[in-house]
PDB file of N, CA and C in Angstrom:
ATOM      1  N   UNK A1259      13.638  -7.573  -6.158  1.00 91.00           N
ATOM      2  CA  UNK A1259      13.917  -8.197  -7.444  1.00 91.00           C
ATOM      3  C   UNK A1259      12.685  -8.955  -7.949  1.00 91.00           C
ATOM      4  N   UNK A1260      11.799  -9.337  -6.928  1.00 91.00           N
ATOM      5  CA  UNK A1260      10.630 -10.159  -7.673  1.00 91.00           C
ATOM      6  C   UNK A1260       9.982  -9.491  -7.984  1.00 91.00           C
ATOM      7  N   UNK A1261       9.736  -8.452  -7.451  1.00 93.00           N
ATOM      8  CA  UNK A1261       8.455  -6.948  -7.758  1.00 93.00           C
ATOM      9  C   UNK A1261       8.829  -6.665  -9.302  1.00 93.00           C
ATOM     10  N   UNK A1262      10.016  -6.479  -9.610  1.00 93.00           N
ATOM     11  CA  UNK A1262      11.016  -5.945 -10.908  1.00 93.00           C
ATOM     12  C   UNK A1262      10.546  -7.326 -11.539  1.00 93.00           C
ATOM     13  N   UNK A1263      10.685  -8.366 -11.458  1.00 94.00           N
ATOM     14  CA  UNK A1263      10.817  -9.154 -12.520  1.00 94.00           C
ATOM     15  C   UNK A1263       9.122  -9.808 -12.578  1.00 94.00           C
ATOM     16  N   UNK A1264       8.215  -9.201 -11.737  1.00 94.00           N
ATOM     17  CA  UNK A1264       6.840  -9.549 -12.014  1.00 94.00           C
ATOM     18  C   UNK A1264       6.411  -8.272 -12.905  1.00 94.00           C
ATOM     19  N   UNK A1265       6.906  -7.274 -12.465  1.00 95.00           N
ATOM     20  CA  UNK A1265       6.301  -6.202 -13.192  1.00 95.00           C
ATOM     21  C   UNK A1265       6.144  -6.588 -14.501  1.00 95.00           C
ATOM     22  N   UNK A1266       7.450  -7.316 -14.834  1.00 95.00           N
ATOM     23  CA  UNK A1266       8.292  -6.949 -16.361  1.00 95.00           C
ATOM     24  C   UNK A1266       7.842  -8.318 -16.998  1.00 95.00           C
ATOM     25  N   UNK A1267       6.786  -9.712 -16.267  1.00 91.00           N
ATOM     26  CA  UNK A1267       6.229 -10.046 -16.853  1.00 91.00           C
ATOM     27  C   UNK A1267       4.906  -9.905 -16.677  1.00 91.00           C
ATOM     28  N   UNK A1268       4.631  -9.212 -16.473  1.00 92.00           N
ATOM     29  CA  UNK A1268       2.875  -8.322 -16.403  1.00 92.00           C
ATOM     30  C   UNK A1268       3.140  -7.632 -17.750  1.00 92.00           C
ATOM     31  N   UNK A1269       4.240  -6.661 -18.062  1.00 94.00           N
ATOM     32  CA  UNK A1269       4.309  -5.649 -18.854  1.00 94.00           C
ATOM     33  C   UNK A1269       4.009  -6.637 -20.233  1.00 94.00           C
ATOM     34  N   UNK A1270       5.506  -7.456 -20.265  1.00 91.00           N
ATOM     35  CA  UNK A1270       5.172  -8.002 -21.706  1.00 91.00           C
ATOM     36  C   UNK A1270       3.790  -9.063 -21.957  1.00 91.00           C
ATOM     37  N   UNK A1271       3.230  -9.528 -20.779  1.00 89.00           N
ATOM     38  CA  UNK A1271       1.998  -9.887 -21.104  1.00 89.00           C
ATOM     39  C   UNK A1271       1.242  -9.172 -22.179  1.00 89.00           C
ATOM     40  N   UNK A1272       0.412  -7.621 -21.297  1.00 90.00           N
ATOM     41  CA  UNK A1272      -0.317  -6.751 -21.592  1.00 90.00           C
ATOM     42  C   UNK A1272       0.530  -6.743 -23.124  1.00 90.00           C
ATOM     43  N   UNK A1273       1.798  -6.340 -23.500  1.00 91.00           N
ATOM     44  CA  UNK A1273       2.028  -6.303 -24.912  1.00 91.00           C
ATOM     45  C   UNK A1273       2.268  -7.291 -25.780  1.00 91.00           C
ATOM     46  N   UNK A1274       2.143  -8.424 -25.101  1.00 88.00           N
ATOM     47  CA  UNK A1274       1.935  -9.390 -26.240  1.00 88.00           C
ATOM     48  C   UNK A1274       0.312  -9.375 -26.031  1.00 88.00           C
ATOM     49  N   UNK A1275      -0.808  -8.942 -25.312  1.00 89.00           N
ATOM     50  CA  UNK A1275      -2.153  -8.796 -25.844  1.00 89.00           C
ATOM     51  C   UNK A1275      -2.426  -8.443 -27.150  1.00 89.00           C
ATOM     52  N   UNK A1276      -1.791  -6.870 -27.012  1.00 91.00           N
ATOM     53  CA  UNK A1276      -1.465  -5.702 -27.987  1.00 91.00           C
ATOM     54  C   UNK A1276      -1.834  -6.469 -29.409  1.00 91.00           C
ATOM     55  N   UNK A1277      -1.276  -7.194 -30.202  1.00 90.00           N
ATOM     56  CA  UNK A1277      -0.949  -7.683 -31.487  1.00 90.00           C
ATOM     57  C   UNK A1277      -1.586  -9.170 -31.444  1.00 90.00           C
ATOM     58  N   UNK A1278      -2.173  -9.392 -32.921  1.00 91.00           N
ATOM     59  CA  UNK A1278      -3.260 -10.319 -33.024  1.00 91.00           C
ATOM     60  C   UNK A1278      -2.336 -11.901 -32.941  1.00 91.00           C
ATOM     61  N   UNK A1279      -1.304 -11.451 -33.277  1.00 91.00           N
ATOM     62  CA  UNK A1279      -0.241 -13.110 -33.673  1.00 91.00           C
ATOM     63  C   UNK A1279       0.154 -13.963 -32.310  1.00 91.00           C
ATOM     64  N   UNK A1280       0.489 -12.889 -31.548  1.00 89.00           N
ATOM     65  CA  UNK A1280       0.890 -13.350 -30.136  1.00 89.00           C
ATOM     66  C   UNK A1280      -0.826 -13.439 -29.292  1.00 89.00           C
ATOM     67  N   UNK A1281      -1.262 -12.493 -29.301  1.00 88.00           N
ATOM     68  CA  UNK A1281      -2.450 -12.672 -28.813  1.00 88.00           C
ATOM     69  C   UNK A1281      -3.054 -13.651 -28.766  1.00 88.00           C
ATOM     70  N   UNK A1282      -3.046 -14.377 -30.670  1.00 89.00           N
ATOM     71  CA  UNK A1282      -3.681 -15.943 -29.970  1.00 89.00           C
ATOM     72  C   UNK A1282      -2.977 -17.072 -29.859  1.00 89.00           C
ATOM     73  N   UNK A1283      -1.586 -16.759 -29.811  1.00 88.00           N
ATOM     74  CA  UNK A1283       0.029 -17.508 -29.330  1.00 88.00           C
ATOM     75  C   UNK A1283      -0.443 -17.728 -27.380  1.00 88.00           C
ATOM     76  N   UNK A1284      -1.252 -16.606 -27.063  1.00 86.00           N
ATOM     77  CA  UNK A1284      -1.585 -17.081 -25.950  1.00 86.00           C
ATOM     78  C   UNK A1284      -2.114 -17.520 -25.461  1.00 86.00           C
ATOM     79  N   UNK A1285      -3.393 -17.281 -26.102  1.00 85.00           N
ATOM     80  CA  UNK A1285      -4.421 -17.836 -25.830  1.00 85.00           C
ATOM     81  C   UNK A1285      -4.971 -18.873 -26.135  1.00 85.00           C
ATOM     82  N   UNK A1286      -4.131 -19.716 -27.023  1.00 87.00           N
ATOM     83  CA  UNK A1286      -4.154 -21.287 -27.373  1.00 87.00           C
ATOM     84  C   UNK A1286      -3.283 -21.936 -26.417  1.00 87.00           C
ATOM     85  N   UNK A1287      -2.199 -21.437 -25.757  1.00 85.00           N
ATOM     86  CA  UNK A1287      -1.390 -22.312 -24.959  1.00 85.00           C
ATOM     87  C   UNK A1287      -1.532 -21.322 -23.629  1.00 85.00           C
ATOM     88  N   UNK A1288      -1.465 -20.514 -23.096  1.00 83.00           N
ATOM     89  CA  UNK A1288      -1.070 -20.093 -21.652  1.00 83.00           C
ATOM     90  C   UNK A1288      -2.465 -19.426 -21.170  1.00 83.00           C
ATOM     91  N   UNK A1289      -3.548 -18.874 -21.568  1.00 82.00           N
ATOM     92  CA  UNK A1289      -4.226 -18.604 -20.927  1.00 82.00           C
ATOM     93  C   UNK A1289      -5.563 -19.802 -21.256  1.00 82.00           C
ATOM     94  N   UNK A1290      -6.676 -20.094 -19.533  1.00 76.00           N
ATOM     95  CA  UNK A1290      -7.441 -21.363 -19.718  1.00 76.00           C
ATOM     96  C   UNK A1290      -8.666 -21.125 -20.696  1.00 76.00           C
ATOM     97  N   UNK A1291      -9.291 -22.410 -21.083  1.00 75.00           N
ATOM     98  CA  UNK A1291      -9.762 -22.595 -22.110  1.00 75.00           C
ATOM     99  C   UNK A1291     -11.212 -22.192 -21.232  1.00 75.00           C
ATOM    100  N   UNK A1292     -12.170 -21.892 -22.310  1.00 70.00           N
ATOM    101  CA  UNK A1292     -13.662 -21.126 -21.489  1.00 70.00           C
ATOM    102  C   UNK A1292     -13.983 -22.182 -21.087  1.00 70.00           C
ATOM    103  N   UNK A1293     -13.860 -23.885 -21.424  1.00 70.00           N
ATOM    104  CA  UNK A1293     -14.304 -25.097 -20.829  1.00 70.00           C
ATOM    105  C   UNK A1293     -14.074 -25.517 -19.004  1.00 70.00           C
ATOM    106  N   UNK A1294     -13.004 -24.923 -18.976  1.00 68.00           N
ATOM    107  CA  UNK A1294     -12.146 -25.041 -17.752  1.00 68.00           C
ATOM    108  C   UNK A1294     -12.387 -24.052 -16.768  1.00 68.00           C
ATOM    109  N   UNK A1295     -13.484 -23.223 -17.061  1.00 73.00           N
ATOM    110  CA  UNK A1295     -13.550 -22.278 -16.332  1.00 73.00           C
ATOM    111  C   UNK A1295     -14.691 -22.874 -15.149  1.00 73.00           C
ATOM    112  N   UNK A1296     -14.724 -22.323 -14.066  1.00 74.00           N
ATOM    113  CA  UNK A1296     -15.586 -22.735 -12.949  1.00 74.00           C
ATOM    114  C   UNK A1296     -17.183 -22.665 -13.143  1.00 74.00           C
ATOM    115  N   UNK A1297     -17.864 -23.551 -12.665  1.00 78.00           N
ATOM    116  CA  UNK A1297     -19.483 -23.574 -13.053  1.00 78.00           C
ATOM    117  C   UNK A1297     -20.134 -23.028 -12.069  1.00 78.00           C
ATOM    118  N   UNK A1298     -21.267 -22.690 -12.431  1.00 79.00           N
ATOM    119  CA  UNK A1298     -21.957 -21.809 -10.883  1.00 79.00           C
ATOM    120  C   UNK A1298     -21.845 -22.333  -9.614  1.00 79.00           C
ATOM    121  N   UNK A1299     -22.049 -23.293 -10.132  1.00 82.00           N
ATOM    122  CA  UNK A1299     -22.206 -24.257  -8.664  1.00 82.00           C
ATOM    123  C   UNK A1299     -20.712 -23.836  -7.303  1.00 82.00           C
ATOM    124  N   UNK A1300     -19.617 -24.200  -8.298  1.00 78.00           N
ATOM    125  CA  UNK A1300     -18.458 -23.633  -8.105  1.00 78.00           C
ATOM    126  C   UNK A1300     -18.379 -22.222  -7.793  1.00 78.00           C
ATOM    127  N   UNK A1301     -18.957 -21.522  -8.392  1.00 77.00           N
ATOM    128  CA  UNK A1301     -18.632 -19.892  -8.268  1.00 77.00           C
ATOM    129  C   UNK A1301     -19.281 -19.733  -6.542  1.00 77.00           C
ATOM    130  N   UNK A1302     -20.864 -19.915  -7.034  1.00 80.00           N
ATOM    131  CA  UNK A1302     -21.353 -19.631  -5.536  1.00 80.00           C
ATOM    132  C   UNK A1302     -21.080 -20.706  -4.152  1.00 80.00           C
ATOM    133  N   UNK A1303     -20.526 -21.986  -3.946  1.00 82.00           N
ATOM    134  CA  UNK A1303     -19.672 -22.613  -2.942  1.00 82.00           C
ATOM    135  C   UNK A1303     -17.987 -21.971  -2.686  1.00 82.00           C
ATOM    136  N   UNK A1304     -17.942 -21.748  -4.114  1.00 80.00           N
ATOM    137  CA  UNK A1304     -16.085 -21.501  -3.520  1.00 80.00           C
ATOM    138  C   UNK A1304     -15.944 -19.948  -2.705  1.00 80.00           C
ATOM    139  N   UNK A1305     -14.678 -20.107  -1.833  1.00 82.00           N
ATOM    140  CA  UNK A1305     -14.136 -19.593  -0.719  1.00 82.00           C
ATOM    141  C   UNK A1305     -12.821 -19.129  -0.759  1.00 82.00           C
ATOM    142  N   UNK A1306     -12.020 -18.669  -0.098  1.00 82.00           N
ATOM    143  CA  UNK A1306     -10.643 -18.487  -0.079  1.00 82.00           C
ATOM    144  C   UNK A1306     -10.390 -17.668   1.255  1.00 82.00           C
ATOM    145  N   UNK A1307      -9.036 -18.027   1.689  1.00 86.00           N
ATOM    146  CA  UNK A1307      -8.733 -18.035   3.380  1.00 86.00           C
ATOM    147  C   UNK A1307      -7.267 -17.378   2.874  1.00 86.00           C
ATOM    148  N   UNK A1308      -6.827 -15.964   3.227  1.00 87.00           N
ATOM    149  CA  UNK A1308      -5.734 -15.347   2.723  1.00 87.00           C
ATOM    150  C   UNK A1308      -5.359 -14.834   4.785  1.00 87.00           C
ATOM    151  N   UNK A1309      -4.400 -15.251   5.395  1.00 93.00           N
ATOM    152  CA  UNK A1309      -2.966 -14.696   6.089  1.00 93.00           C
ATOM    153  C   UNK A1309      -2.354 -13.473   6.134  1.00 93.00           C
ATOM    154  N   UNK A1310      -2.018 -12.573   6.386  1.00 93.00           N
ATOM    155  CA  UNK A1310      -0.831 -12.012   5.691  1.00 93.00           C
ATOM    156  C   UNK A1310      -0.399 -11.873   7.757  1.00 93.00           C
ATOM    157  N   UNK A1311       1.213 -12.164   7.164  1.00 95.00           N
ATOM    158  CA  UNK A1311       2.044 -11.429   8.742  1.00 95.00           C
ATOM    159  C   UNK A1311       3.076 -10.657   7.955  1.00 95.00           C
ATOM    160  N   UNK A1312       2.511  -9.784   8.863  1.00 94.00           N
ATOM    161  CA  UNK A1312       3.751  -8.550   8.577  1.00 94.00           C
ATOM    162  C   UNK A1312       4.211  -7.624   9.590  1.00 94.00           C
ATOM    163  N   UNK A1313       5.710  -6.777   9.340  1.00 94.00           N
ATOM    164  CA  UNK A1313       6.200  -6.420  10.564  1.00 94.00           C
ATOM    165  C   UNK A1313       6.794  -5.205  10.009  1.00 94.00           C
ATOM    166  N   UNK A1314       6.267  -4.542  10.825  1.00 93.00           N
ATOM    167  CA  UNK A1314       6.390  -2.565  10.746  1.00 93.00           C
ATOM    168  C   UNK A1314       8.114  -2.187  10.844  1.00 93.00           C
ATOM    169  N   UNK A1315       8.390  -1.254  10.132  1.00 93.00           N
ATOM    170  CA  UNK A1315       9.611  -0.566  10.651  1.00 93.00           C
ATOM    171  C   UNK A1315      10.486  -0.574  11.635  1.00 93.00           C
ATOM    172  N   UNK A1316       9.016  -0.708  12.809  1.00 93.00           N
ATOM    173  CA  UNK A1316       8.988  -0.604  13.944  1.00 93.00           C
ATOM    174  C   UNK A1316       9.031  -1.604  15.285  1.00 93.00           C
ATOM    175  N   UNK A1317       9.536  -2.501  13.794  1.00 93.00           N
ATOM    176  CA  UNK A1317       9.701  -4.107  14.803  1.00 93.00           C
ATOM    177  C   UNK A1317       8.038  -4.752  15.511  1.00 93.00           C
ATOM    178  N   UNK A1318       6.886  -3.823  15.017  1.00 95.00           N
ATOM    179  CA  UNK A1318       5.928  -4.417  15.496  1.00 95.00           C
ATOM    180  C   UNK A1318       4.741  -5.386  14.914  1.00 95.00           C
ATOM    181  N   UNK A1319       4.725  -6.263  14.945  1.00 95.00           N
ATOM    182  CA  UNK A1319       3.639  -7.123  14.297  1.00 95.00           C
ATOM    183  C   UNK A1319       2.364  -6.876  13.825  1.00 95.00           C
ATOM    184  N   UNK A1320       2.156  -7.166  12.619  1.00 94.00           N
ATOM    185  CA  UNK A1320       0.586  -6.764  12.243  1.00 94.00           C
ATOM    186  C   UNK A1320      -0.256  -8.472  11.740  1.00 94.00           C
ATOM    187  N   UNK A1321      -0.984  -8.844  11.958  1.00 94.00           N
ATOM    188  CA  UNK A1321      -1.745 -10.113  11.112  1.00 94.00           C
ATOM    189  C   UNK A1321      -2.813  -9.748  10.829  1.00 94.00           C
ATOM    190  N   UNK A1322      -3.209  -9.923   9.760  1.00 93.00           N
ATOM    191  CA  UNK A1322      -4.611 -10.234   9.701  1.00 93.00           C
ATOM    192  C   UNK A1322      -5.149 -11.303   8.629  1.00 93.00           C
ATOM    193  N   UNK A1323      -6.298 -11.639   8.821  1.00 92.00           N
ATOM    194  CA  UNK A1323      -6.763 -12.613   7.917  1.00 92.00           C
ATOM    195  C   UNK A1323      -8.160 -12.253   7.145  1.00 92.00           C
ATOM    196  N   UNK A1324      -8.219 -12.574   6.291  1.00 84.00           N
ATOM    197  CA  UNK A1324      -8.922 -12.304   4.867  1.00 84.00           C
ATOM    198  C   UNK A1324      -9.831 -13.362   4.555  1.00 84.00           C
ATOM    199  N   UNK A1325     -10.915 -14.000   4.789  1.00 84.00           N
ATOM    200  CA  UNK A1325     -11.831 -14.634   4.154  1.00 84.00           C
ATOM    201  C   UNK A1325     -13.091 -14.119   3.322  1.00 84.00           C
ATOM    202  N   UNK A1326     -13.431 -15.038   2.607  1.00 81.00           N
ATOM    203  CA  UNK A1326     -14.875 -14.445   1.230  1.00 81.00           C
ATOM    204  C   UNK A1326     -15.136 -16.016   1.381  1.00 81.00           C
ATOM    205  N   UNK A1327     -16.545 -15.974   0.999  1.00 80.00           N
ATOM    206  CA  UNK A1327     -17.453 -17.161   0.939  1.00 80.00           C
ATOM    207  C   UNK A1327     -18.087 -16.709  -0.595  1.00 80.00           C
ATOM    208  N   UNK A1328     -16.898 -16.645  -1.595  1.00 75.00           N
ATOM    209  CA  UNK A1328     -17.581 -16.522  -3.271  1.00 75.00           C
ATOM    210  C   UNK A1328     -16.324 -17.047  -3.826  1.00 75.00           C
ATOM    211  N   UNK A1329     -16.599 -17.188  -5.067  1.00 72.00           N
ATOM    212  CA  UNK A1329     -15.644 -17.685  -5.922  1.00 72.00           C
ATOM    213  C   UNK A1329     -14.378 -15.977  -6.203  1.00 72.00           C
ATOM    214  N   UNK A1330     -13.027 -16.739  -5.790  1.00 66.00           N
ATOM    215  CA  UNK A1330     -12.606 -15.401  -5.839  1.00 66.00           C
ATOM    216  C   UNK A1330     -12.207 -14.541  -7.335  1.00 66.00           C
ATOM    217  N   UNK A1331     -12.618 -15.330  -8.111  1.00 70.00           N
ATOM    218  CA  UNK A1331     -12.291 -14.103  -9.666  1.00 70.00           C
ATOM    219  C   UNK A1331     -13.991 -13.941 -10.099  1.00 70.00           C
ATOM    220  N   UNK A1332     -15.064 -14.475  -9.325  1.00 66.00           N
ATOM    221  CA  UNK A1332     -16.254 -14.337 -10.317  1.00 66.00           C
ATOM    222  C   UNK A1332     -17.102 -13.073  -9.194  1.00 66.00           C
ATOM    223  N   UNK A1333     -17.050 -13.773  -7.327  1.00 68.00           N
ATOM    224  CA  UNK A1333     -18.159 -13.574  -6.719  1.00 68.00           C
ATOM    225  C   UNK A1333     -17.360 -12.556  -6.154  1.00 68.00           C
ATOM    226  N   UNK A1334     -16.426 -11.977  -6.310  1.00 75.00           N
ATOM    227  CA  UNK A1334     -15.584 -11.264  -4.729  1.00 75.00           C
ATOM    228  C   UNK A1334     -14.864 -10.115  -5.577  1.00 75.00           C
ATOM    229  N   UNK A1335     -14.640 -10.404  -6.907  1.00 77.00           N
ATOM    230  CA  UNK A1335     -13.543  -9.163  -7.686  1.00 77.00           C
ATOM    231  C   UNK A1335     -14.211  -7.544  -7.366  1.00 77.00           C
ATOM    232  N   UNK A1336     -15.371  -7.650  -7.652  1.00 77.00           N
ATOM    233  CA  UNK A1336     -16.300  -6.413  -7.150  1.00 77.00           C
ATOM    234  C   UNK A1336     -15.974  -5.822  -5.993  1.00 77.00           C
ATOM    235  N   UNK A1337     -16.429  -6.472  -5.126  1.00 77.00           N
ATOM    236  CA  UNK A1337     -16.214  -6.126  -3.875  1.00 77.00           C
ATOM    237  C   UNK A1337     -14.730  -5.808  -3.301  1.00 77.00           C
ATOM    238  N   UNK A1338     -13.811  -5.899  -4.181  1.00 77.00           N
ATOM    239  CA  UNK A1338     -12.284  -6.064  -3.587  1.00 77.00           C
ATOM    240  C   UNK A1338     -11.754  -4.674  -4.310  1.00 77.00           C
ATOM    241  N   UNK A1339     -12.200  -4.772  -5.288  1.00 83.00           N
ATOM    242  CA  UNK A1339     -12.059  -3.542  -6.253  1.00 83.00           C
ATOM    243  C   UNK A1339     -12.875  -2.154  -5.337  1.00 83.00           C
ATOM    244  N   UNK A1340     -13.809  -2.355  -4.552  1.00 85.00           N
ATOM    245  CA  UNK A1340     -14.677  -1.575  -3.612  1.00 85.00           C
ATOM    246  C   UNK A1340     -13.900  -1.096  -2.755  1.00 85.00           C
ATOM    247  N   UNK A1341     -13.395  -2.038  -2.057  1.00 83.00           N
ATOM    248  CA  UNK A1341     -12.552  -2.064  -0.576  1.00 83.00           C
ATOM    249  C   UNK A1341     -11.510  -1.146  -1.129  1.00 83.00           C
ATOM    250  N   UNK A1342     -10.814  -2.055  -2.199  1.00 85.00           N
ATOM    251  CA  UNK A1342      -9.319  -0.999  -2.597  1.00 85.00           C
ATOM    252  C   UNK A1342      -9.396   0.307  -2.642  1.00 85.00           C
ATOM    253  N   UNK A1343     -10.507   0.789  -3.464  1.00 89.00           N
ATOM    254  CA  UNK A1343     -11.053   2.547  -3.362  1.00 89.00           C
ATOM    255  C   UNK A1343     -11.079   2.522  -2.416  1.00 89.00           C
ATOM    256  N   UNK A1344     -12.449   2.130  -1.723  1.00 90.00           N
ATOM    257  CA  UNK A1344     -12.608   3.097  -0.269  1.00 90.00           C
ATOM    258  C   UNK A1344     -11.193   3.197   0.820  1.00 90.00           C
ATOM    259  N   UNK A1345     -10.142   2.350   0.581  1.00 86.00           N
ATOM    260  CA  UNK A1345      -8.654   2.629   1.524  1.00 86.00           C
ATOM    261  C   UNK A1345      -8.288   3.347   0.772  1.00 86.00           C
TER     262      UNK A1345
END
């Protein structure tokens, strides 16, 4: 049910992009202002430490853990977008 109800606000996101009225309905209130956005300094120090546990069909355990030493929407999107192809 969350997969279904994220989809379905991903979807109407992307279509309220679509049209100029809502478009900047959003972009004055829900999406951040270019001020607020992270400074280099920030981009090249920031990090992020991602978990995941998960458990097979098969009752068997998988973990692994995920670290980057970049800012994760400026220094790492590349590289993740890389990884995703090459699996």
């Amino acid at each position: 049910m969350r997969a279904y109800g994220m989809m379905a606000g991903l979807l109407s996101f992307a279509r309220g992009m679509v049209f100029k009225p809502s478009r900047e309905l959003l972009s004055k209130h829900i999406l951040p202002k270019s001020e607020s956005l992270p400074s280099n300094s920030e981009k090249e120090n920031g990090y992020f430490d991602i978990r995941f546990f998960c458990e097979t069909a098969n009752k068997d355990n998988i973990n692994s853990k995920v670290t980057v030493y970049k800012d994760r929407g400026y220094g790492s999107s590349s590289r993740m977008l890389a990884d995703s192809a090459l699996c």
